[in-house]
Amino acid sequence: MAVETEGPEDEPSVPNHDDSPDVSVPEAAVRGQRVLDLLDKAIDVQSALVRKNIARARQRNPEATPAEVIRNLERMYVSALAGTGAAVGGAAAAPGVGTGLALALSAGEVLSSLELSALFALSIAEVHGVPIDEIERRRTIVMGIMLGGSGSATITKVAERTGQHWGRQVVAKVPAETLRQINKVLGRHFITKYGTKQGIIVLGRAAPFGIGAVIGGGANAALAAMAVRAGRRAFGPPPISWS
């Protein structure tokens, strides 16, 4: 009879992995949304500073042409982004700084990198006379430039337009609804590519003292150089004169 009384309640509990909820998807979605929220915050903060940034680029020569101002903006951006990465990398890897604090310093610098990149992209658009007054257009400009070649390919594909200089042909002319569709796709690419790159860079900055500064400065310089090239492709030759 003892055998007959055995039941499921006497058997060892075995977790059913097939029925367990998959939390990885929502967690990934939350992390991805945080990246986009940081981007929107950077765009919002820097949009008001675009004209001041251009004025700073013209400071030494108020009579500078648009082409000269754009070259100054490019130099300022590359120098600032590389310098920020190196400074944070050196500080994060300094003796006595714990790993947790090092990662916190580096993670905070990610927002600074986004803000510098947003300011650069929007400033270039302003010099070229491309409207940046709508949030969707600002998002397209910033993400498109920060994603480089893949960004421009996505924009022209979704917009169903061909030709050079998407910054002029797409952002300035397509309807807001089309831009929203473009930004959804760009957002997914941005989370995957930019988020992953920054994650690697953040960990790299916590390397032993000296190495972290090299990694931080070098990685940021590479990102800045890519954005500069993307900006040139996006808008083409600068205007001959100020409108």
Short mmCIF file of C-alpha atoms in Angstrom, two decimals:
data_model
loop_
_atom_site.label_atom_id
_atom_site.label_comp_id
_atom_site.label_asym_id
_atom_site.label_seq_id
_atom_site.Cartn_x
_atom_site.Cartn_y
_atom_site.Cartn_z
CA MET A 1 0.00 0.00 0.00
CA ALA A 2 2.97 2.30 0.61
CA VAL A 3 3.71 2.21 -3.10
CA GLU A 4 0.13 3.15 -3.89
CA THR A 5 0.27 6.19 -1.57
CA GLU A 6 3.22 7.71 -3.41
CA GLY A 7 2.13 10.68 -5.44
CA PRO A 8 3.43 13.79 -7.12
CA GLU A 9 3.75 15.48 -3.75
CA ASP A 10 6.47 13.02 -2.73
CA GLU A 11 8.57 13.46 -5.86
CA PRO A 12 11.46 15.90 -5.90
CA SER A 13 10.61 19.27 -7.35
CA VAL A 14 12.16 19.81 -10.77
CA PRO A 15 11.90 23.29 -12.23
CA ASN A 16 10.17 23.43 -15.55
CA HIS A 17 12.42 25.67 -17.61
CA ASP A 18 10.07 25.60 -20.56
CA ASP A 19 7.31 27.24 -18.51
CA SER A 20 9.51 29.79 -16.76
CA PRO A 21 8.99 33.36 -17.89
CA ASP A 22 11.62 34.76 -20.20
CA VAL A 23 12.80 37.90 -18.46
CA SER A 24 15.69 38.55 -20.85
CA VAL A 25 13.50 40.21 -23.46
CA PRO A 26 11.92 42.81 -21.17
CA GLU A 27 15.27 43.44 -19.47
CA ALA A 28 16.89 44.02 -22.84
CA ALA A 29 14.01 46.31 -23.79
CA VAL A 30 14.49 48.32 -20.60
CA ARG A 31 18.22 48.66 -21.19
CA GLY A 32 17.58 49.68 -24.78
CA GLN A 33 15.05 52.29 -23.73
CA ARG A 34 17.55 53.72 -21.26
CA VAL A 35 20.00 54.24 -24.12
CA LEU A 36 17.34 56.05 -26.17
CA ASP A 37 16.29 58.10 -23.14
CA LEU A 38 19.90 59.21 -22.68
CA LEU A 39 20.03 60.14 -26.35
CA ASP A 40 16.83 62.18 -26.12
CA LYS A 41 18.14 63.91 -23.01
CA ALA A 42 21.37 64.77 -24.81
CA ILE A 43 19.49 66.10 -27.84
CA ASP A 44 17.15 68.16 -25.66
CA VAL A 45 19.99 69.72 -23.66
CA GLN A 46 22.21 70.47 -26.64
CA SER A 47 19.57 71.78 -29.05
CA ALA A 48 19.50 75.10 -27.22
CA LEU A 49 23.29 75.42 -27.48
CA VAL A 50 23.69 74.98 -31.23
CA ARG A 51 23.92 78.67 -32.11
CA LYS A 52 26.35 79.29 -29.25
CA ASN A 53 28.50 76.42 -30.49
CA ILE A 54 28.59 77.90 -33.99
CA ALA A 55 29.42 81.32 -32.55
CA ARG A 56 32.30 79.74 -30.64
CA ALA A 57 33.59 78.18 -33.86
CA ARG A 58 33.51 81.66 -35.45
CA GLN A 59 35.06 83.38 -32.46
CA ARG A 60 38.59 83.77 -33.83
CA ASN A 61 37.34 84.82 -37.26
CA PRO A 62 33.84 86.32 -37.35
CA GLU A 63 34.15 86.51 -41.14
CA ALA A 64 34.80 82.77 -41.49
CA THR A 65 32.96 81.00 -44.31
CA PRO A 66 30.59 78.11 -43.62
CA ALA A 67 33.30 75.69 -44.80
CA GLU A 68 35.80 77.15 -42.31
CA VAL A 69 33.26 77.03 -39.50
CA ILE A 70 32.46 73.39 -40.22
CA ARG A 71 36.18 72.51 -40.12
CA ASN A 72 36.42 74.28 -36.76
CA LEU A 73 33.35 72.42 -35.47
CA GLU A 74 34.92 69.12 -36.54
CA ARG A 75 38.20 69.89 -34.79
CA MET A 76 36.43 71.05 -31.64
CA TYR A 77 34.30 67.90 -31.56
CA VAL A 78 37.14 65.42 -32.09
CA SER A 79 39.33 67.20 -29.54
CA ALA A 80 36.58 67.43 -26.92
CA LEU A 81 35.43 63.83 -27.29
CA ALA A 82 38.94 62.38 -27.25
CA GLY A 83 39.92 64.57 -24.33
CA THR A 84 36.87 63.58 -22.31
CA GLY A 85 37.50 59.90 -22.89
CA ALA A 86 41.15 60.13 -21.94
CA ALA A 87 40.46 62.20 -18.82
CA VAL A 88 37.79 59.84 -17.55
CA GLY A 89 39.87 56.81 -18.46
CA GLY A 90 42.82 58.13 -16.50
CA ALA A 91 40.73 59.11 -13.49
CA ALA A 92 38.77 55.87 -13.48
CA ALA A 93 41.95 53.79 -13.56
CA ALA A 94 43.90 55.85 -11.01
CA PRO A 95 45.30 54.01 -7.99
CA GLY A 96 42.79 53.83 -5.16
CA VAL A 97 39.72 54.11 -7.37
CA GLY A 98 37.57 51.02 -6.95
CA THR A 99 36.07 49.17 -9.88
CA GLY A 100 32.55 50.30 -8.99
CA LEU A 101 33.52 53.97 -8.93
CA ALA A 102 35.58 53.53 -12.10
CA LEU A 103 32.60 52.13 -13.95
CA ALA A 104 30.36 54.85 -12.55
CA LEU A 105 32.75 57.54 -13.83
CA SER A 106 32.89 55.92 -17.24
CA ALA A 107 29.14 55.39 -17.44
CA GLY A 108 28.59 59.05 -16.62
CA GLU A 109 30.94 59.99 -19.43
CA VAL A 110 28.68 58.14 -21.90
CA LEU A 111 26.09 60.90 -21.46
CA SER A 112 28.78 63.51 -22.06
CA SER A 113 29.76 61.71 -25.26
CA LEU A 114 26.16 61.66 -26.43
CA GLU A 115 25.77 65.35 -25.66
CA LEU A 116 28.94 66.27 -27.55
CA SER A 117 27.88 64.15 -30.51
CA ALA A 118 24.37 65.61 -30.54
CA LEU A 119 25.75 69.15 -30.39
CA PHE A 120 28.15 68.44 -33.25
CA ALA A 121 25.53 66.84 -35.52
CA LEU A 122 22.93 69.55 -34.93
CA SER A 123 25.50 72.32 -35.37
CA ILE A 124 26.56 70.91 -38.75
CA ALA A 125 22.91 70.72 -39.82
CA GLU A 126 22.39 74.35 -38.76
CA VAL A 127 25.33 75.57 -40.82
CA HIS A 128 23.94 73.70 -43.83
CA GLY A 129 20.54 75.30 -43.33
CA VAL A 130 18.76 72.02 -42.57
CA PRO A 131 15.81 72.55 -40.18
CA ILE A 132 16.34 71.12 -36.69
CA ASP A 133 13.29 72.57 -34.99
CA GLU A 134 11.34 69.28 -34.77
CA ILE A 135 12.36 66.48 -32.40
CA GLU A 136 12.00 63.74 -35.02
CA ARG A 137 14.31 65.59 -37.41
CA ARG A 138 16.84 66.12 -34.64
CA ARG A 139 16.75 62.41 -33.78
CA THR A 140 17.26 61.41 -37.40
CA ILE A 141 20.21 63.76 -37.81
CA VAL A 142 21.96 62.70 -34.61
CA MET A 143 21.42 58.95 -34.92
CA GLY A 144 22.12 58.95 -38.64
CA ILE A 145 25.48 60.65 -38.16
CA MET A 146 26.49 58.63 -35.10
CA LEU A 147 25.70 55.35 -36.87
CA GLY A 148 27.84 56.24 -39.86
CA GLY A 149 27.34 54.25 -43.06
CA SER A 150 24.67 51.96 -41.65
CA GLY A 151 22.67 55.00 -40.56
CA SER A 152 22.66 56.57 -44.01
CA ALA A 153 21.72 53.23 -45.62
CA THR A 154 18.78 52.82 -43.24
CA ILE A 155 17.53 56.36 -43.79
CA THR A 156 17.55 56.19 -47.58
CA LYS A 157 16.00 52.71 -47.59
CA VAL A 158 13.09 53.53 -45.29
CA ALA A 159 12.51 56.89 -46.96
CA GLU A 160 12.58 55.15 -50.36
CA ARG A 161 14.85 57.84 -51.73
CA THR A 162 18.18 57.51 -53.46
CA GLY A 163 21.00 59.92 -54.03
CA GLN A 164 23.71 61.58 -52.04
CA HIS A 165 23.49 63.70 -48.95
CA TRP A 166 20.56 62.28 -47.01
CA GLY A 167 20.73 65.19 -44.59
CA ARG A 168 19.42 67.46 -47.31
CA GLN A 169 17.29 65.05 -49.33
CA VAL A 170 15.56 63.23 -46.47
CA VAL A 171 15.63 65.07 -43.18
CA ALA A 172 14.72 68.44 -44.62
CA LYS A 173 11.97 67.20 -46.93
CA VAL A 174 10.21 63.99 -45.89
CA PRO A 175 7.04 64.09 -43.74
CA ALA A 176 7.23 63.68 -39.98
CA GLU A 177 5.46 60.31 -40.16
CA THR A 178 8.21 58.95 -42.42
CA LEU A 179 10.83 60.30 -40.02
CA ARG A 180 9.14 58.46 -37.16
CA GLN A 181 9.39 55.22 -39.12
CA ILE A 182 13.03 55.93 -39.88
CA ASN A 183 13.78 56.68 -36.24
CA LYS A 184 12.24 53.42 -35.05
CA VAL A 185 14.67 51.47 -37.21
CA LEU A 186 17.58 53.76 -36.37
CA GLY A 187 16.77 53.39 -32.68
CA ARG A 188 17.14 49.61 -32.83
CA HIS A 189 20.46 49.93 -34.66
CA PHE A 190 21.60 52.63 -32.23
CA ILE A 191 20.91 50.43 -29.21
CA THR A 192 22.74 47.48 -30.75
CA LYS A 193 25.75 49.23 -32.21
CA TYR A 194 26.33 52.34 -30.14
CA GLY A 195 25.29 50.76 -26.85
CA THR A 196 27.61 47.81 -27.42
CA LYS A 197 30.52 50.03 -28.41
CA GLN A 198 30.07 52.22 -25.36
CA GLY A 199 29.81 49.16 -23.11
CA ILE A 200 33.19 47.93 -24.35
CA ILE A 201 34.72 51.38 -23.96
CA VAL A 202 33.35 51.78 -20.43
CA LEU A 203 34.96 48.51 -19.36
CA GLY A 204 38.17 49.43 -21.14
CA ARG A 205 38.49 52.66 -19.20
CA ALA A 206 38.69 50.66 -15.98
CA ALA A 207 41.92 49.05 -17.19
CA PRO A 208 45.19 49.63 -15.27
CA PHE A 209 46.32 53.23 -14.95
CA GLY A 210 47.60 54.67 -18.20
CA ILE A 211 46.00 52.00 -20.35
CA GLY A 212 42.51 53.22 -19.46
CA ALA A 213 43.35 56.73 -20.64
CA VAL A 214 44.69 55.41 -23.94
CA ILE A 215 41.63 53.24 -24.49
CA GLY A 216 39.22 56.02 -23.53
CA GLY A 217 40.87 58.69 -25.65
CA GLY A 218 41.54 56.43 -28.62
CA ALA A 219 38.08 54.90 -28.69
CA ASN A 220 36.36 58.26 -28.44
CA ALA A 221 38.61 59.70 -31.14
CA ALA A 222 37.63 56.84 -33.44
CA LEU A 223 33.92 57.44 -32.78
CA ALA A 224 34.37 61.15 -33.41
CA ALA A 225 36.24 60.56 -36.67
CA MET A 226 33.45 58.26 -37.86
CA ALA A 227 30.84 60.90 -37.04
CA VAL A 228 32.83 63.58 -38.89
CA ARG A 229 32.96 61.43 -42.03
CA ALA A 230 29.27 60.64 -41.70
CA GLY A 231 28.45 64.33 -41.36
CA ARG A 232 30.31 65.15 -44.56
CA ARG A 233 28.46 62.41 -46.44
CA ALA A 234 25.12 63.44 -44.96
CA PHE A 235 25.20 67.09 -46.02
CA GLY A 236 27.75 67.32 -48.80
CA PRO A 237 29.74 70.48 -49.62
CA PRO A 238 29.18 73.42 -47.24
CA PRO A 239 27.23 76.46 -48.43
CA ILE A 240 29.37 79.06 -50.20
CA SER A 241 28.05 81.87 -48.01
CA TRP A 242 25.78 82.44 -45.03
CA SER A 243 22.12 82.69 -45.91
#
